[in-house]
C-alpha cells in the first residue's frame, strides 16, 4: 500500500466458552477512538469497542460460568448494586467503549480505566460532568470496582478512587492519574 503499511490477521483460539475470545464471538467489530484521550506517553493500552454492550456482558457471563464462577460473579454484582444504589444494567447501558491504559506520572506508572458513554448515560450516572459548562475536575469515583467486576480482571485497579470527564469519556483511577488529565498534561499530545 503506497504511503502506509497494512496488516491482516485472524484470531486463533480453541472454540468453547472457557476461552476469553468466546466473549467476542457474537459481537460486531467496532472502531476504537480511545487514542483521542490517551497521552502519547502511554506505555500500554487495551480497548474493547462495544457495538452492543449487552451482547458483551452475556458472552462474559457465559465465560465466567464456564469457569464455575457464575454464583460469585452474580453475588459481587448484586453487592455493588446494593452499595451504590445503581444497578449493573444501568451502569453498563450507555457504554460504547472501554479501555485500560498505563502511563507514567512523575516517574511512577499509573493505570486508568477509560469509558465512552452516550449522553443519556452520562447525565444519569455523572450529572456534575454532564452539566453545561463543565470543566474537567477530580471527583470521587462512585462506581469503584464496577468495571473490574463487570468486564474482567484487566479492568481492576488498585486505586480507582477518582474520576474526571473529558467530552463523553470517563477516566477513572488514582488521584494522581486523574489529575494528569485534569491539568491537561495527559492531553497535550494524544
GROMACS .gro file of C-alpha atoms in nm:
model
  190
    1UNK     CA    1   0.000   0.000   0.000
    2UNK     CA    2   0.168   0.327  -0.106
    3UNK     CA    3   0.230   0.559   0.187
    4UNK     CA    4   0.144   0.309   0.460
    5UNK     CA    5   0.151  -0.041   0.591
    6UNK     CA    6  -0.134  -0.285   0.603
    7UNK     CA    7  -0.165  -0.569   0.849
    8UNK     CA    8  -0.408  -0.856   0.825
    9UNK     CA    9  -0.470  -1.110   1.096
   10UNK     CA   10  -0.708  -1.358   1.245
   11UNK     CA   11  -0.793  -1.456   1.599
   12UNK     CA   12  -0.666  -1.805   1.673
   13UNK     CA   13  -0.808  -1.981   1.976
   14UNK     CA   14  -0.981  -2.301   2.078
   15UNK     CA   15  -1.356  -2.279   2.037
   16UNK     CA   16  -1.551  -2.307   2.358
   17UNK     CA   17  -1.672  -2.085   2.638
   18UNK     CA   18  -1.361  -2.140   2.852
   19UNK     CA   19  -1.152  -1.915   2.625
   20UNK     CA   20  -1.198  -1.540   2.672
   21UNK     CA   21  -1.217  -1.487   2.294
   22UNK     CA   22  -1.555  -1.661   2.306
   23UNK     CA   23  -1.689  -1.343   2.470
   24UNK     CA   24  -1.626  -1.155   2.146
   25UNK     CA   25  -1.756  -1.425   1.906
   26UNK     CA   26  -2.105  -1.286   1.856
   27UNK     CA   27  -2.014  -0.919   1.855
   28UNK     CA   28  -1.987  -0.697   1.552
   29UNK     CA   29  -1.647  -0.531   1.519
   30UNK     CA   30  -1.622  -0.173   1.638
   31UNK     CA   31  -1.385   0.116   1.590
   32UNK     CA   32  -1.175   0.230   1.882
   33UNK     CA   33  -1.138   0.602   1.943
   34UNK     CA   34  -0.977   0.593   2.289
   35UNK     CA   35  -0.649   0.719   2.139
   36UNK     CA   36  -0.809   1.065   2.127
   37UNK     CA   37  -0.791   1.084   2.509
   38UNK     CA   38  -0.482   0.879   2.594
   39UNK     CA   39  -0.146   1.052   2.635
   40UNK     CA   40   0.125   0.997   2.375
   41UNK     CA   41   0.345   0.854   2.650
   42UNK     CA   42   0.104   0.564   2.714
   43UNK     CA   43   0.303   0.251   2.793
   44UNK     CA   44   0.019   0.002   2.747
   45UNK     CA   45  -0.342   0.021   2.637
   46UNK     CA   46  -0.617  -0.222   2.550
   47UNK     CA   47  -0.957  -0.124   2.422
   48UNK     CA   48  -1.283  -0.305   2.362
   49UNK     CA   49  -1.519  -0.108   2.137
   50UNK     CA   50  -1.871  -0.230   2.212
   51UNK     CA   51  -2.132  -0.213   1.940
   52UNK     CA   52  -2.374  -0.385   2.182
   53UNK     CA   53  -2.271  -0.387   2.548
   54UNK     CA   54  -2.550  -0.635   2.633
   55UNK     CA   55  -2.404  -0.895   2.396
   56UNK     CA   56  -2.062  -0.847   2.552
   57UNK     CA   57  -2.199  -0.892   2.904
   58UNK     CA   58  -2.397  -1.202   2.801
   59UNK     CA   59  -2.081  -1.350   2.650
   60UNK     CA   60  -1.876  -1.257   2.955
   61UNK     CA   61  -2.132  -1.417   3.185
   62UNK     CA   62  -2.113  -1.740   2.981
   63UNK     CA   63  -1.732  -1.723   3.002
   64UNK     CA   64  -1.748  -1.681   3.382
   65UNK     CA   65  -1.999  -1.965   3.403
   66UNK     CA   66  -1.763  -2.195   3.209
   67UNK     CA   67  -1.511  -2.142   3.489
   68UNK     CA   68  -1.767  -2.230   3.759
   69UNK     CA   69  -1.756  -1.873   3.895
   70UNK     CA   70  -2.106  -1.754   3.799
   71UNK     CA   71  -2.253  -1.758   4.151
   72UNK     CA   72  -1.971  -1.547   4.296
   73UNK     CA   73  -1.980  -1.316   3.990
   74UNK     CA   74  -2.352  -1.251   4.039
   75UNK     CA   75  -2.305  -1.204   4.415
   76UNK     CA   76  -2.036  -0.940   4.357
   77UNK     CA   77  -2.258  -0.754   4.106
   78UNK     CA   78  -2.556  -0.770   4.344
   79UNK     CA   79  -2.341  -0.633   4.626
   80UNK     CA   80  -2.211  -0.347   4.410
   81UNK     CA   81  -2.568  -0.256   4.312
   82UNK     CA   82  -2.685  -0.253   4.672
   83UNK     CA   83  -2.387  -0.047   4.794
   84UNK     CA   84  -2.420   0.226   4.529
   85UNK     CA   85  -2.792   0.208   4.457
   86UNK     CA   86  -2.713   0.180   4.086
   87UNK     CA   87  -2.797  -0.139   3.904
   88UNK     CA   88  -2.530  -0.303   3.694
   89UNK     CA   89  -2.761  -0.277   3.393
   90UNK     CA   90  -2.798   0.099   3.439
   91UNK     CA   91  -2.423   0.141   3.487
   92UNK     CA   92  -2.338  -0.051   3.169
   93UNK     CA   93  -2.625   0.065   2.947
   94UNK     CA   94  -2.457   0.358   2.773
   95UNK     CA   95  -2.104   0.218   2.732
   96UNK     CA   96  -1.973   0.210   2.375
   97UNK     CA   97  -1.604   0.155   2.450
   98UNK     CA   98  -1.399   0.051   2.749
   99UNK     CA   99  -1.022   0.077   2.775
  100UNK     CA  100  -0.743   0.026   3.024
  101UNK     CA  101  -0.416   0.217   2.997
  102UNK     CA  102  -0.089   0.267   3.183
  103UNK     CA  103   0.143   0.568   3.164
  104UNK     CA  104   0.397   0.744   3.384
  105UNK     CA  105   0.320   1.039   3.608
  106UNK     CA  106   0.623   1.189   3.781
  107UNK     CA  107   0.822   0.870   3.724
  108UNK     CA  108   0.553   0.636   3.863
  109UNK     CA  109   0.341   0.409   3.643
  110UNK     CA  110  -0.027   0.492   3.686
  111UNK     CA  111  -0.322   0.298   3.548
  112UNK     CA  112  -0.664   0.422   3.439
  113UNK     CA  113  -0.986   0.288   3.301
  114UNK     CA  114  -1.144   0.493   3.026
  115UNK     CA  115  -1.509   0.452   2.929
  116UNK     CA  116  -1.703   0.618   2.646
  117UNK     CA  117  -2.066   0.687   2.738
  118UNK     CA  118  -2.363   0.815   2.544
  119UNK     CA  119  -2.513   1.145   2.660
  120UNK     CA  120  -2.810   0.985   2.842
  121UNK     CA  121  -2.585   0.758   3.048
  122UNK     CA  122  -2.351   1.047   3.125
  123UNK     CA  123  -2.643   1.256   3.258
  124UNK     CA  124  -2.784   0.967   3.461
  125UNK     CA  125  -2.458   0.849   3.619
  126UNK     CA  126  -2.240   1.161   3.633
  127UNK     CA  127  -2.475   1.462   3.649
  128UNK     CA  128  -2.197   1.702   3.753
  129UNK     CA  129  -1.991   1.606   3.446
  130UNK     CA  130  -2.295   1.636   3.217
  131UNK     CA  131  -2.378   1.987   3.341
  132UNK     CA  132  -2.349   2.270   3.092
  133UNK     CA  133  -2.012   2.444   3.113
  134UNK     CA  134  -1.844   2.153   3.291
  135UNK     CA  135  -1.468   2.189   3.322
  136UNK     CA  136  -1.272   1.869   3.396
  137UNK     CA  137  -1.207   1.831   3.768
  138UNK     CA  138  -1.107   1.549   4.002
  139UNK     CA  139  -1.416   1.389   4.158
  140UNK     CA  140  -1.462   1.098   4.395
  141UNK     CA  141  -1.550   0.793   4.183
  142UNK     CA  142  -1.884   0.645   4.295
  143UNK     CA  143  -1.852   0.320   4.095
  144UNK     CA  144  -1.525   0.181   4.228
  145UNK     CA  145  -1.487  -0.186   4.125
  146UNK     CA  146  -1.777  -0.187   3.873
  147UNK     CA  147  -1.555  -0.205   3.566
  148UNK     CA  148  -1.330  -0.478   3.702
  149UNK     CA  149  -1.627  -0.680   3.823
  150UNK     CA  150  -1.827  -0.644   3.501
  151UNK     CA  151  -1.555  -0.660   3.237
  152UNK     CA  152  -1.284  -0.871   3.398
  153UNK     CA  153  -0.960  -0.859   3.593
  154UNK     CA  154  -0.781  -0.645   3.335
  155UNK     CA  155  -1.002  -0.355   3.443
  156UNK     CA  156  -0.941  -0.398   3.817
  157UNK     CA  157  -0.733  -0.112   3.952
  158UNK     CA  158  -0.551  -0.097   4.285
  159UNK     CA  159  -0.675   0.261   4.321
  160UNK     CA  160  -0.991   0.369   4.139
  161UNK     CA  161  -1.096   0.638   4.382
  162UNK     CA  162  -1.123   0.934   4.145
  163UNK     CA  163  -1.260   1.025   3.805
  164UNK     CA  164  -1.296   1.307   3.558
  165UNK     CA  165  -1.485   1.354   3.236
  166UNK     CA  166  -1.328   1.452   2.903
  167UNK     CA  167  -1.606   1.504   2.648
  168UNK     CA  168  -1.806   1.180   2.691
  169UNK     CA  169  -1.510   0.983   2.826
  170UNK     CA  170  -1.498   0.893   3.195
  171UNK     CA  171  -1.140   0.846   3.314
  172UNK     CA  172  -1.110   0.667   3.650
  173UNK     CA  173  -0.807   0.583   3.858
  174UNK     CA  174  -0.591   0.723   4.134
  175UNK     CA  175  -0.597   1.092   4.216
  176UNK     CA  176  -0.252   1.140   4.055
  177UNK     CA  177  -0.359   0.965   3.734
  178UNK     CA  178  -0.685   1.157   3.702
  179UNK     CA  179  -0.514   1.487   3.789
  180UNK     CA  180  -0.288   1.430   3.488
  181UNK     CA  181  -0.598   1.454   3.268
  182UNK     CA  182  -0.748   1.749   3.457
  183UNK     CA  183  -0.425   1.951   3.439
  184UNK     CA  184  -0.401   1.885   3.066
  185UNK     CA  185  -0.068   1.704   3.092
  186UNK     CA  186  -0.211   1.379   2.956
  187UNK     CA  187  -0.390   1.556   2.673
  188UNK     CA  188  -0.107   1.783   2.549
  189UNK     CA  189  -0.024   1.531   2.283
  190UNK     CA  190  -0.254   1.229   2.247
   0.00000   0.00000   0.00000
